[in-house]
CSV table of C-alpha atoms in Angstrom, one decimal:
chain,number,residue,atom,x,y,z
A,95,MET,CA,-6.9,-8.9,-31.0
A,96,LYS,CA,-8.4,-5.5,-31.7
A,97,PHE,CA,-8.7,-4.5,-28.1
A,98,LEU,CA,-7.4,-1.0,-28.6
A,99,SER,CA,-9.0,1.0,-31.4
A,100,LYS,CA,-6.9,2.5,-34.1
A,101,VAL,CA,-7.5,5.9,-32.5
A,102,VAL,CA,-6.5,5.1,-28.9
A,103,GLN,CA,-3.4,3.0,-29.7
A,104,PRO,CA,-1.4,5.8,-31.5
A,105,PHE,CA,-2.4,8.2,-28.7
A,106,ILE,CA,-1.0,5.8,-26.1
A,107,LYS,CA,2.2,5.4,-28.1
A,108,CYS,CA,2.5,9.2,-28.2
A,109,MET,CA,2.0,9.5,-24.4
A,110,HIS,CA,4.6,6.8,-24.0
A,111,CYS,CA,7.1,8.7,-26.2
A,112,VAL,CA,6.5,11.8,-24.0
A,113,LEU,CA,6.6,10.0,-20.7
A,114,SER,CA,9.6,7.9,-21.4
A,115,VAL,CA,11.9,11.0,-21.4
A,116,GLY,CA,11.6,10.6,-17.6
A,117,PRO,CA,11.9,7.6,-15.4
A,118,MET,CA,9.3,5.0,-16.1
A,119,PRO,CA,7.8,2.6,-13.6
A,120,SER,CA,8.5,-1.1,-14.3
A,121,HIS,CA,5.8,-2.4,-12.0
A,122,ILE,CA,2.3,-1.1,-11.2
A,123,GLY,CA,-0.2,-2.6,-8.8
A,124,PHE,CA,-3.9,-2.0,-9.0
A,125,ILE,CA,-6.4,-2.3,-6.2
A,126,MET,CA,-9.6,-2.8,-8.1
A,127,ASP,CA,-12.3,-1.3,-5.9
A,128,GLY,CA,-15.8,-0.1,-6.5
A,129,ASN,CA,-17.4,-2.6,-8.9
A,130,ARG,CA,-20.5,-2.9,-6.7
A,131,ARG,CA,-20.8,0.8,-6.1
A,132,TYR,CA,-20.5,1.3,-9.9
A,133,ALA,CA,-23.4,-1.1,-10.4
A,134,THR,CA,-25.5,0.6,-7.8
A,135,LYS,CA,-24.7,4.1,-9.2
A,136,ASN,CA,-25.7,3.0,-12.7
A,137,LYS,CA,-28.7,0.9,-11.6
A,138,LEU,CA,-27.1,-2.3,-12.8
A,139,LYS,CA,-26.9,-5.8,-11.4
A,140,GLN,CA,-23.7,-6.6,-9.4
A,141,VAL,CA,-22.6,-9.0,-12.1
A,142,ALA,CA,-22.6,-6.1,-14.6
A,143,GLY,CA,-20.4,-4.1,-12.2
A,144,HIS,CA,-17.9,-6.8,-12.0
A,145,GLU,CA,-18.0,-7.3,-15.8
A,146,ALA,CA,-17.3,-3.6,-16.2
A,147,GLY,CA,-14.4,-3.8,-13.7
A,148,TYR,CA,-12.8,-6.7,-15.4
A,149,SER,CA,-13.0,-4.9,-18.8
A,150,ALA,CA,-11.4,-1.8,-17.2
A,151,LEU,CA,-8.6,-4.1,-15.8
A,152,LEU,CA,-7.9,-5.5,-19.3
A,153,SER,CA,-7.8,-2.0,-20.7
A,154,MET,CA,-5.3,-0.9,-18.1
A,155,VAL,CA,-3.2,-4.0,-18.8
A,156,THR,CA,-3.1,-3.1,-22.5
A,157,TYR,CA,-2.3,0.6,-21.7
A,158,CYS,CA,0.6,-0.6,-19.5
A,159,TYR,CA,1.8,-3.0,-22.2
A,160,GLU,CA,1.8,-0.1,-24.8
A,161,MET,CA,3.7,2.1,-22.4
A,162,GLY,CA,6.4,-0.5,-21.9
A,163,ILE,CA,5.6,-1.4,-18.2
A,164,LYS,CA,6.9,-4.9,-17.5
A,165,TYR,CA,4.8,-5.9,-14.5
A,166,VAL,CA,1.2,-5.4,-13.5
A,167,THR,CA,-0.3,-6.9,-10.4
A,168,ALA,CA,-4.1,-6.7,-9.8
A,169,TYR,CA,-5.7,-7.3,-6.5
A,170,ALA,CA,-9.0,-9.1,-6.5
A,171,PHE,CA,-10.1,-8.4,-3.0
A,172,SER,CA,-12.0,-11.5,-2.3
A,173,ILE,CA,-13.2,-14.5,-4.3
A,174,MET,CA,-16.4,-12.6,-4.9
A,175,ASP,CA,-14.8,-9.5,-6.5
A,176,LEU,CA,-13.6,-11.6,-9.4
A,177,MET,CA,-16.6,-13.9,-9.3
A,178,THR,CA,-16.0,-17.4,-10.4
A,179,GLU,CA,-17.7,-17.1,-13.8
A,180,LYS,CA,-16.0,-13.8,-14.6
A,181,PHE,CA,-12.7,-15.2,-13.5
A,182,GLU,CA,-13.2,-18.1,-15.9
A,183,LEU,CA,-14.1,-15.6,-18.6
A,184,LEU,CA,-10.8,-13.8,-17.9
A,185,CYS,CA,-9.0,-17.2,-18.0
A,186,ARG,CA,-10.5,-18.0,-21.4
A,187,LYS,CA,-8.9,-14.9,-22.9
A,188,ASP,CA,-5.7,-16.7,-23.6
A,189,SER,CA,-5.7,-15.6,-27.2
A,190,PHE,CA,-5.9,-12.0,-26.0
A,191,PHE,CA,-3.0,-12.5,-23.6
A,192,ASN,CA,-0.9,-14.5,-26.1
A,193,GLY,CA,-1.6,-11.8,-28.8
A,194,TYR,CA,0.1,-9.2,-26.6
A,195,GLY,CA,2.8,-11.6,-25.3
A,196,ILE,CA,1.5,-11.2,-21.8
A,197,ARG,CA,2.3,-13.9,-19.3
A,198,VAL,CA,-0.4,-14.5,-16.7
A,199,HIS,CA,0.4,-15.6,-13.1
A,200,ILE,CA,-2.3,-16.3,-10.6
A,201,SER,CA,-1.1,-15.7,-7.1
A,202,ARG,CA,-2.2,-17.6,-4.0
A,203,ASN,CA,-5.0,-19.9,-3.2
A,204,LEU,CA,-6.6,-21.5,-6.2
A,205,GLN,CA,-8.0,-24.2,-3.9
A,206,LEU,CA,-10.8,-21.8,-3.0
A,207,LEU,CA,-12.1,-22.1,-6.6
A,208,PRO,CA,-14.2,-25.0,-8.0
A,209,GLN,CA,-12.2,-27.6,-9.8
A,210,HIS,CA,-13.2,-26.5,-13.3
A,211,SER,CA,-12.1,-22.9,-12.5
A,212,ARG,CA,-8.8,-24.1,-11.2
A,213,ASP,CA,-8.3,-26.2,-14.3
A,214,THR,CA,-9.1,-23.1,-16.5
A,215,ALA,CA,-6.7,-21.0,-14.5
A,216,ASN,CA,-3.9,-23.6,-14.7
A,217,LYS,CA,-4.5,-23.9,-18.5
A,218,LEU,CA,-4.2,-20.1,-18.9
A,219,MET,CA,-1.0,-20.0,-16.9
A,220,ALA,CA,0.4,-22.9,-18.9
A,221,SER,CA,-0.5,-21.4,-22.3
A,222,THR,CA,1.1,-18.0,-21.5
A,223,VAL,CA,4.2,-19.3,-19.6
A,224,ASN,CA,6.5,-18.7,-22.5
A,225,ASN,CA,5.4,-15.2,-23.2
A,226,SER,CA,8.1,-12.6,-22.5
A,227,GLY,CA,6.1,-9.4,-22.6
A,228,LEU,CA,4.3,-8.0,-19.6
A,229,LEU,CA,3.8,-10.2,-16.6
A,230,LEU,CA,0.3,-9.9,-15.2
A,231,THR,CA,-0.2,-11.2,-11.7
A,232,ILE,CA,-3.7,-11.6,-10.4
A,233,CYS,CA,-3.9,-11.9,-6.6
A,234,MET,CA,-6.8,-14.1,-5.8
A,235,ALA,CA,-7.9,-14.7,-2.2
A,236,TYR,CA,-4.7,-13.0,-1.3
A,237,THR,CA,-3.7,-11.0,1.7
A,238,SER,CA,-0.3,-9.6,2.5
A,239,THR,CA,-0.2,-11.0,6.1
A,240,ASP,CA,-1.0,-14.5,4.7
A,241,GLU,CA,1.8,-14.1,2.2
A,242,ILE,CA,4.3,-13.2,5.0
A,243,ASN,CA,3.0,-16.0,7.2
A,244,HIS,CA,3.3,-18.5,4.3
A,245,ALA,CA,6.9,-17.4,3.5
A,246,VAL,CA,7.9,-17.8,7.2
A,247,GLU,CA,6.2,-21.2,7.3
A,248,LYS,CA,8.1,-22.3,4.2
A,249,CYS,CA,11.4,-21.1,5.8
A,250,CYS,CA,10.7,-23.1,8.9
A,251,GLN,CA,9.8,-26.2,6.9
A,252,GLU,CA,13.1,-26.0,4.9
A,253,LYS,CA,15.2,-25.2,8.0
A,254,TRP,CA,13.7,-28.3,9.8
A,255,VAL,CA,14.6,-30.5,6.9
A,256,LYS,CA,18.1,-29.0,6.5
A,257,ASN,CA,18.7,-29.2,10.2
A,258,ASP,CA,21.9,-27.2,9.9
A,259,GLY,CA,21.4,-25.0,13.0
A,260,GLY,CA,21.3,-21.8,10.8
A,261,ILE,CA,18.9,-18.9,11.4
A,262,ILE,CA,16.2,-17.7,9.1
A,263,SER,CA,17.3,-14.5,7.5
A,264,LEU,CA,15.3,-11.7,5.8
A,265,ALA,CA,16.7,-12.9,2.4
A,266,ASP,CA,15.3,-16.4,3.1
A,267,ILE,CA,11.8,-15.0,3.8
A,268,GLU,CA,11.9,-12.7,0.7
A,269,LYS,CA,12.8,-15.7,-1.5
A,270,ARG,CA,9.6,-17.4,-0.5
A,271,MET,CA,7.1,-14.6,-0.9
A,272,TYR,CA,4.4,-15.2,-3.5
A,273,MET,CA,5.4,-11.9,-5.2
A,274,LYS,CA,9.1,-12.8,-5.6
A,275,ILE,CA,8.3,-13.2,-9.4
A,276,ALA,CA,8.2,-9.4,-9.8
A,277,PRO,CA,10.3,-6.5,-8.4
A,278,ASP,CA,8.7,-4.2,-5.8
A,279,PRO,CA,5.9,-2.1,-7.3
A,280,ASP,CA,6.8,1.5,-8.2
A,281,ILE,CA,3.2,2.7,-8.1
A,282,ILE,CA,0.0,1.4,-6.4
A,283,ILE,CA,-3.2,2.7,-8.0
A,284,ARG,CA,-6.3,2.4,-5.9
A,285,THR,CA,-9.7,3.2,-7.3
A,286,SER,CA,-12.8,4.5,-5.6
A,287,GLY,CA,-11.1,7.2,-3.5
A,288,GLU,CA,-10.0,5.0,-0.6
A,289,SER,CA,-6.6,5.7,0.9
A,290,ARG,CA,-5.7,2.3,2.4
A,291,LEU,CA,-3.8,-0.7,1.1
A,292,SER,CA,-6.3,-3.3,2.4
A,293,ASN,CA,-3.7,-5.9,3.1
A,294,PHE,CA,-2.2,-5.7,-0.4
A,295,LEU,CA,1.6,-5.9,-1.0
A,296,LEU,CA,2.3,-4.4,2.4
A,297,TRP,CA,5.8,-6.0,2.4
A,298,GLN,CA,6.7,-4.8,-1.1
A,299,THR,CA,5.4,-1.2,-1.0
A,300,ALA,CA,7.9,0.5,1.3
A,301,GLY,CA,9.1,2.7,-1.6
A,302,SER,CA,6.0,2.7,-3.8
A,303,TYR,CA,4.1,5.8,-4.7
A,304,LEU,CA,0.5,5.3,-3.5
A,305,TYR,CA,-1.9,6.9,-5.9
A,306,SER,CA,-5.6,7.1,-5.1
A,307,THR,CA,-8.3,8.1,-7.6
A,308,SER,CA,-11.9,8.8,-6.8
A,309,ALA,CA,-12.9,7.0,-10.0
A,310,LEU,CA,-14.6,3.6,-9.4
A,311,CYS,CA,-12.8,0.6,-10.9
A,312,PRO,CA,-14.9,0.4,-14.1
A,313,GLU,CA,-14.4,4.2,-14.6
A,314,ILE,CA,-10.6,4.1,-14.5
A,315,GLY,CA,-8.9,5.0,-17.8
A,316,ILE,CA,-5.7,6.0,-19.6
A,317,TRP,CA,-5.6,9.5,-18.0
A,318,HIS,CA,-5.5,8.0,-14.5
A,319,LEU,CA,-2.5,5.9,-15.5
A,320,VAL,CA,-0.8,8.9,-17.2
A,321,TRP,CA,-1.4,11.1,-14.1
A,322,ALA,CA,-0.1,8.4,-11.8
A,323,VAL,CA,3.1,8.1,-13.9
A,324,PHE,CA,3.6,11.8,-14.0
A,325,ASN,CA,3.4,12.0,-10.2
A,326,PHE,CA,5.7,9.0,-9.9
A,327,GLN,CA,8.2,10.9,-12.1
A,328,ARG,CA,7.9,14.0,-9.9
A,329,TYR,CA,8.7,11.9,-6.8
A,330,GLN,CA,11.7,10.2,-8.6
A,331,LEU,CA,13.0,13.6,-9.7
A,332,PHE,CA,12.8,14.8,-6.1
A,333,GLN,CA,14.7,11.8,-4.9
A,334,LYS,CA,17.4,12.2,-7.5
A,335,LYS,CA,17.8,15.9,-6.6
A,336,LYS,CA,18.0,14.9,-2.9
A,337,ASN,CA,20.6,12.2,-3.6
A,338,LYS,CA,22.7,14.6,-5.7
A,339,HIS,CA,22.6,17.1,-2.9
A,340,LEU,CA,23.6,14.5,-0.3
A,341,LYS,CA,26.7,13.6,-2.4
B,87,MET,CA,7.3,18.4,-24.5
B,88,TRP,CA,8.0,16.3,-21.3
B,89,HIS,CA,9.6,19.2,-19.6
B,90,LEU,CA,6.8,21.5,-20.6
B,91,LEU,CA,4.2,19.1,-19.2
B,92,HIS,CA,6.1,18.7,-15.9
B,93,VAL,CA,6.5,22.5,-15.6
B,94,THR,CA,2.7,22.8,-16.1
B,95,ILE,CA,2.0,20.1,-13.5
B,96,HIS,CA,4.4,21.9,-11.1
B,97,LEU,CA,2.5,25.1,-11.6
B,98,CYS,CA,-0.8,23.3,-11.0
B,99,TYR,CA,0.5,21.9,-7.8
B,100,PHE,CA,1.8,25.3,-6.8
B,101,ALA,CA,-1.7,26.7,-7.2
B,102,ILE,CA,-3.2,23.8,-5.3
B,103,ASN,CA,-0.8,24.3,-2.5
B,104,ILE,CA,-1.7,28.0,-2.2
B,105,ALA,CA,-5.4,27.1,-2.1
B,106,ASN,CA,-4.6,24.4,0.6
B,107,ALA,CA,-2.6,26.9,2.6
B,108,LEU,CA,-5.5,29.4,2.5
B,109,GLU,CA,-8.0,26.6,3.5
B,110,SER,CA,-5.7,25.5,6.3
B,111,HIS,CA,-5.5,29.1,7.6
B,112,LEU,CA,-9.3,29.3,7.6
B,113,ILE,CA,-9.6,26.0,9.4
B,114,SER,CA,-7.1,26.9,12.1
B,115,LYS,CA,-9.0,30.1,12.7
B,116,GLY,CA,-12.1,28.1,13.1
B,117,LEU,CA,-13.8,29.9,10.2
B,118,LEU,CA,-14.9,26.7,8.5
B,119,ARG,CA,-17.8,25.3,10.5
B,120,ARG,CA,-17.6,21.6,9.5
B,121,TYR,CA,-14.1,21.3,10.9
B,122,LYS,CA,-15.1,22.7,14.3
B,123,SER,CA,-16.1,19.5,15.9
B,124,LEU,CA,-13.8,16.5,15.4
B,125,HIS,CA,-14.9,13.1,16.5
B,126,ILE,CA,-11.5,12.5,17.8
B,127,SER,CA,-12.5,9.4,19.8
B,128,LYS,CA,-12.7,7.5,16.4
B,129,LEU,CA,-8.9,7.9,16.1
B,130,GLN,CA,-7.6,5.4,18.6
B,131,TYR,CA,-4.1,5.2,17.3
B,132,LEU,CA,-2.2,7.6,15.0
B,133,ALA,CA,1.0,6.9,13.1
B,134,ILE,CA,3.2,9.7,11.8
B,135,VAL,CA,5.7,8.7,9.1
B,136,ILE,CA,8.5,11.3,8.4
B,137,GLU,CA,11.3,11.3,5.8
B,138,SER,CA,14.4,10.7,7.8
B,139,GLU,CA,16.1,13.7,6.2
B,140,ASP,CA,13.3,16.0,7.4
B,141,CYS,CA,13.3,14.9,11.0
B,142,ARG,CA,13.7,18.2,12.8
B,143,THR,CA,12.8,17.6,16.4
B,144,SER,CA,11.5,21.1,16.8
B,145,ASN,CA,8.9,20.4,14.1
B,146,VAL,CA,8.1,17.0,15.6
B,147,ILE,CA,7.5,18.5,19.1
B,148,GLU,CA,5.3,21.2,17.7
B,149,LEU,CA,3.3,18.5,15.8
B,150,LEU,CA,2.9,16.5,19.0
B,151,GLN,CA,1.7,19.6,20.8
B,152,TRP,CA,-1.0,20.1,18.1
B,153,LEU,CA,-2.0,16.5,18.4
B,154,ALA,CA,-2.2,16.8,22.1
B,155,ASP,CA,-4.4,19.9,21.8
B,156,LEU,CA,-6.7,18.0,19.5
B,157,GLY,CA,-7.0,15.2,22.0
B,158,VAL,CA,-5.1,12.4,20.2
B,159,LYS,CA,-4.0,10.0,22.9
B,160,HIS,CA,-1.7,7.4,21.2
B,161,VAL,CA,0.9,8.3,18.6
B,162,CYS,CA,3.6,6.2,16.8
B,163,LEU,CA,6.5,8.2,15.3
B,164,TYR,CA,8.2,6.4,12.5
B,165,ASP,CA,11.2,7.2,10.2
B,166,MET,CA,13.2,4.7,8.2
B,167,GLU,CA,16.6,5.3,9.7
B,168,GLY,CA,15.5,5.5,13.3
B,169,ILE,CA,16.5,9.2,13.8
B,170,LEU,CA,13.4,9.8,15.9
B,171,LYS,CA,14.2,6.7,18.0
B,172,LYS,CA,17.7,8.1,18.7
B,173,SER,CA,16.1,11.4,19.7
B,174,LYS,CA,13.5,9.7,21.8
B,175,ASP,CA,14.8,10.9,25.2
B,176,PHE,CA,15.2,14.5,23.9
B,177,ILE,CA,11.6,14.5,22.5
B,178,LEU,CA,10.1,13.1,25.7
B,179,GLU,CA,12.1,15.6,27.7
B,180,LYS,CA,11.0,18.6,25.6
B,181,PHE,CA,7.4,17.5,25.1
B,182,ASP,CA,6.3,16.9,28.7
B,183,GLY,CA,2.8,15.8,27.7
B,184,ALA,CA,3.7,12.2,26.8
B,185,THR,CA,5.0,8.9,28.2
B,186,LEU,CA,6.6,6.1,26.3
B,187,PHE,CA,4.2,3.5,25.0
B,188,GLN,CA,4.7,0.2,26.7
B,189,GLU,CA,4.1,-3.1,24.8
B,190,ASN,CA,1.3,-4.2,27.0
B,191,ASP,CA,-0.4,-0.8,27.1
B,192,VAL,CA,-4.1,-1.0,26.3
B,193,LEU,CA,-5.5,1.8,24.2
B,194,LEU,CA,-7.5,3.5,26.9
B,195,ASP,CA,-8.0,7.2,27.6
B,196,GLN,CA,-5.0,8.4,29.6
B,197,PRO,CA,-4.1,11.8,31.0
B,198,LEU,CA,-0.9,11.8,29.0
B,199,MET,CA,-0.3,11.0,25.4
B,200,THR,CA,1.6,7.7,24.8
B,201,LEU,CA,4.4,7.8,22.3
B,202,GLU,CA,5.9,4.9,20.4
B,203,PHE,CA,9.0,5.2,18.2
B,204,ALA,CA,9.5,2.9,15.3
B,205,SER,CA,11.9,2.5,12.4
B,206,LEU,CA,12.6,0.1,9.5
B,207,SER,CA,14.1,-2.5,11.9
B,208,ASP,CA,10.7,-2.9,13.4
B,209,GLY,CA,9.3,-4.0,10.1
B,210,LYS,CA,10.9,-6.7,7.9
B,211,GLU,CA,13.8,-7.4,10.3
B,212,ALA,CA,11.3,-8.0,13.2
B,213,VAL,CA,9.5,-10.5,11.0
B,214,ALA,CA,12.8,-12.4,10.5
B,215,LYS,CA,13.4,-12.4,14.2
B,216,ALA,CA,9.8,-13.6,14.8
B,217,ALA,CA,10.3,-16.4,12.3
B,218,ASN,CA,13.2,-17.7,14.3
B,219,VAL,CA,11.2,-17.5,17.5
B,220,LEU,CA,8.4,-19.6,15.9
B,221,PHE,CA,10.9,-22.1,14.5
B,222,MET,CA,12.6,-22.6,17.9
B,223,LYS,CA,9.2,-22.9,19.6
B,224,TYR,CA,8.1,-25.7,17.3
B,225,LEU,CA,11.5,-27.5,17.5
B,226,LYS,CA,11.2,-27.4,21.3
B,227,SER,CA,7.6,-28.5,21.3
B,228,GLY,CA,8.7,-31.6,19.4
B,229,SER,CA,5.7,-31.3,17.1
B,230,THR,CA,7.8,-31.5,14.0
B,231,SER,CA,5.4,-34.0,12.5
B,232,SER,CA,3.1,-31.1,11.9
B,233,TYR,CA,5.5,-29.8,9.3
B,234,GLN,CA,4.1,-32.3,6.9
B,235,GLY,CA,0.7,-30.5,7.0
B,236,GLU,CA,-0.6,-27.5,5.1
B,237,GLN,CA,-0.4,-24.9,7.9
B,238,ILE,CA,2.2,-24.8,10.7
B,239,PHE,CA,1.0,-21.7,12.5
B,240,THR,CA,-1.7,-19.1,12.2
B,241,GLU,CA,-1.4,-15.3,11.6
B,242,SER,CA,-2.3,-14.7,15.3
B,243,GLN,CA,0.7,-16.9,16.3
B,244,MET,CA,2.8,-14.8,14.0
B,245,GLY,CA,1.4,-11.7,15.7
B,246,GLU,CA,2.3,-13.1,19.1
B,247,ALA,CA,5.9,-13.9,17.9
B,248,LEU,CA,6.2,-10.4,16.6
B,249,LYS,CA,5.1,-9.1,20.0
B,250,THR,CA,7.8,-11.2,21.6
B,251,VAL,CA,10.5,-9.5,19.5
B,252,GLY,CA,8.9,-6.0,20.0
B,253,GLY,CA,7.6,-5.7,16.5
B,254,ASN,CA,3.8,-5.8,16.9
B,255,GLY,CA,2.3,-2.7,18.4
B,256,PRO,CA,-1.3,-1.6,17.8
B,257,GLU,CA,-2.6,-1.1,14.2
B,258,PRO,CA,-2.8,2.6,13.5
B,259,ASP,CA,-6.2,3.8,12.3
B,260,LEU,CA,-4.6,6.6,10.4
B,261,LEU,CA,-1.1,7.1,9.1
B,262,LEU,CA,0.0,10.6,8.1
B,263,VAL,CA,3.0,10.8,5.8
B,264,TYR,CA,5.2,13.9,6.1
B,265,GLY,CA,7.4,13.8,3.0
B,266,PRO,CA,7.6,14.5,-0.7
B,267,ALA,CA,5.1,11.8,-1.7
B,268,ARG,CA,2.4,9.4,-0.4
B,269,CYS,CA,4.6,6.5,0.5
B,270,HIS,CA,4.6,4.5,3.8
B,271,LEU,CA,8.4,4.1,3.8
B,272,GLY,CA,8.4,0.6,5.2
B,273,PHE,CA,6.2,1.1,8.3
B,274,PRO,CA,5.8,-2.4,9.8
B,275,ALA,CA,3.7,-4.2,7.3
B,276,TRP,CA,1.8,-6.3,9.8
B,277,ARG,CA,0.3,-3.2,11.4
B,278,ILE,CA,-1.1,-1.3,8.4
B,279,ARG,CA,-3.5,-3.8,6.8
B,280,TYR,CA,-6.5,-1.4,6.9
B,281,THR,CA,-4.8,1.8,7.9
B,282,GLU,CA,-5.9,5.0,6.1
B,283,ILE,CA,-2.8,6.6,4.6
B,284,GLN,CA,-2.8,10.4,4.0
B,285,HIS,CA,-0.1,12.5,2.6
B,286,MET,CA,0.6,15.8,4.4
B,287,GLY,CA,3.5,17.3,2.4
B,288,PRO,CA,7.0,18.1,3.8
B,289,LEU,CA,7.3,18.3,7.6
B,290,LYS,CA,8.8,21.8,7.4
B,291,SER,CA,5.6,23.0,5.7
B,292,MET,CA,3.2,21.4,8.2
B,293,LYS,CA,0.1,23.3,9.0
B,294,TYR,CA,-2.3,23.0,11.9
B,295,GLY,CA,-5.3,23.4,9.7
B,296,SER,CA,-4.1,20.6,7.3
B,297,LEU,CA,-3.8,18.3,10.3
B,298,ILE,CA,-7.4,19.0,11.4
B,299,LYS,CA,-8.6,18.5,7.8
B,300,ALA,CA,-6.7,15.1,7.6
B,301,ILE,CA,-8.2,13.9,10.9
B,302,TYR,CA,-11.6,15.1,9.9
B,303,LYS,CA,-11.4,13.3,6.6
B,304,PHE,CA,-10.4,10.1,8.4
B,305,THR,CA,-13.4,10.4,10.8
B,306,MET,CA,-15.7,10.5,7.8
B,307,VAL,CA,-14.4,7.4,6.2
B,308,GLN,CA,-16.6,4.3,6.1
B,309,GLN,CA,-14.7,1.1,5.5
B,310,ASN,CA,-16.8,-1.4,3.5
B,311,TYR,CA,-14.8,-4.5,4.2
B,312,GLY,CA,-16.1,-6.2,1.0
B,313,LYS,CA,-19.7,-5.2,1.4
């Protein structure tokens, strides 16, 4: 587990010391966009673009871990954005995740993967289930509207079985969302300069600071994370000042 | 050190804001050529999200006038607490270039702007109401045996149920946030799947040139949809 070099790690710890004077986010979501454009830009094969994107994701996860962030959620747009073989490569990194005490959760429909990939994913989740460090959720074949629809379906199923004449409440729906395992994100970081959420965590991001960087996914680094956190802190300070004024 | 960094960042943003104000002034005077022709037809439906504490109706009416001058035909005004909803009659009275958006309105070119007013209750709470509509529908249909299967209903059925409870208007192409940060403040989730979200700063500091720039930027966006 020598993911972070001996130079980068102390620097991140130093940044964390500085940043943690102010409010720190507990949950950051990443919309990983731009792997293919990165490959085109650098005259690489698409596979190499995805490989670079997945390395960047692992780097961001370790930076978040070092900065004491408890939850990271990554959005793999479609099954092709985290191609089956790369997804399996990620799933085989259990020693990496266990080394950092990171628990991995794969959200949504593993049924779209071939059996061996599903088995690898389940094995990774099982091997990291007792880790109490950062929780990394990877949203595979996920859309927010599907998540909402699924939660409503589950409520209807349970209401039918219960048959108590009660109504479905907002709390009932929220308990059945895929993302109930984590608090609402404080920051959403989207790469490649796009300014939309692309059907990602629409339900959970009412109060989230939405940060967009023009860097493509494989180009994202520690400075983007630090800048996002600084801006989040500015927003939090504004909210605090406003609430003080309202009292 | 933390305070020093934040002061430095604050000064950077101050400088950026001055540059933006200057650019906005040049745009509004028509001195920057590329902003002269906006392909406004690309913007079918615009949403404006405003921090509830900043909802000054005079600013809102001025903003609507600017949008009308630019040719925007369909606008949704949103704030979390529903302050704009409560001021709906006043706004429609003072801004005589608009009618209230009706649920079944199709997004066609109309002589008057259509205005929709939304708040937090049109988001998550509407989904809860829609869930009960769907549940009752399936109880009445007697098709309870389908509850054993994988999927009871589709997203389009959910969309229809939301429409029934008044929670499913058109999906905005562009959402402009007037507030301290880029944050959609709970705009109905079902409607912003692929909506471009841009931050405009506080409503009290709104500028005509910045509005033009934001719409121009939107018209230049190309959505890849996984290509």
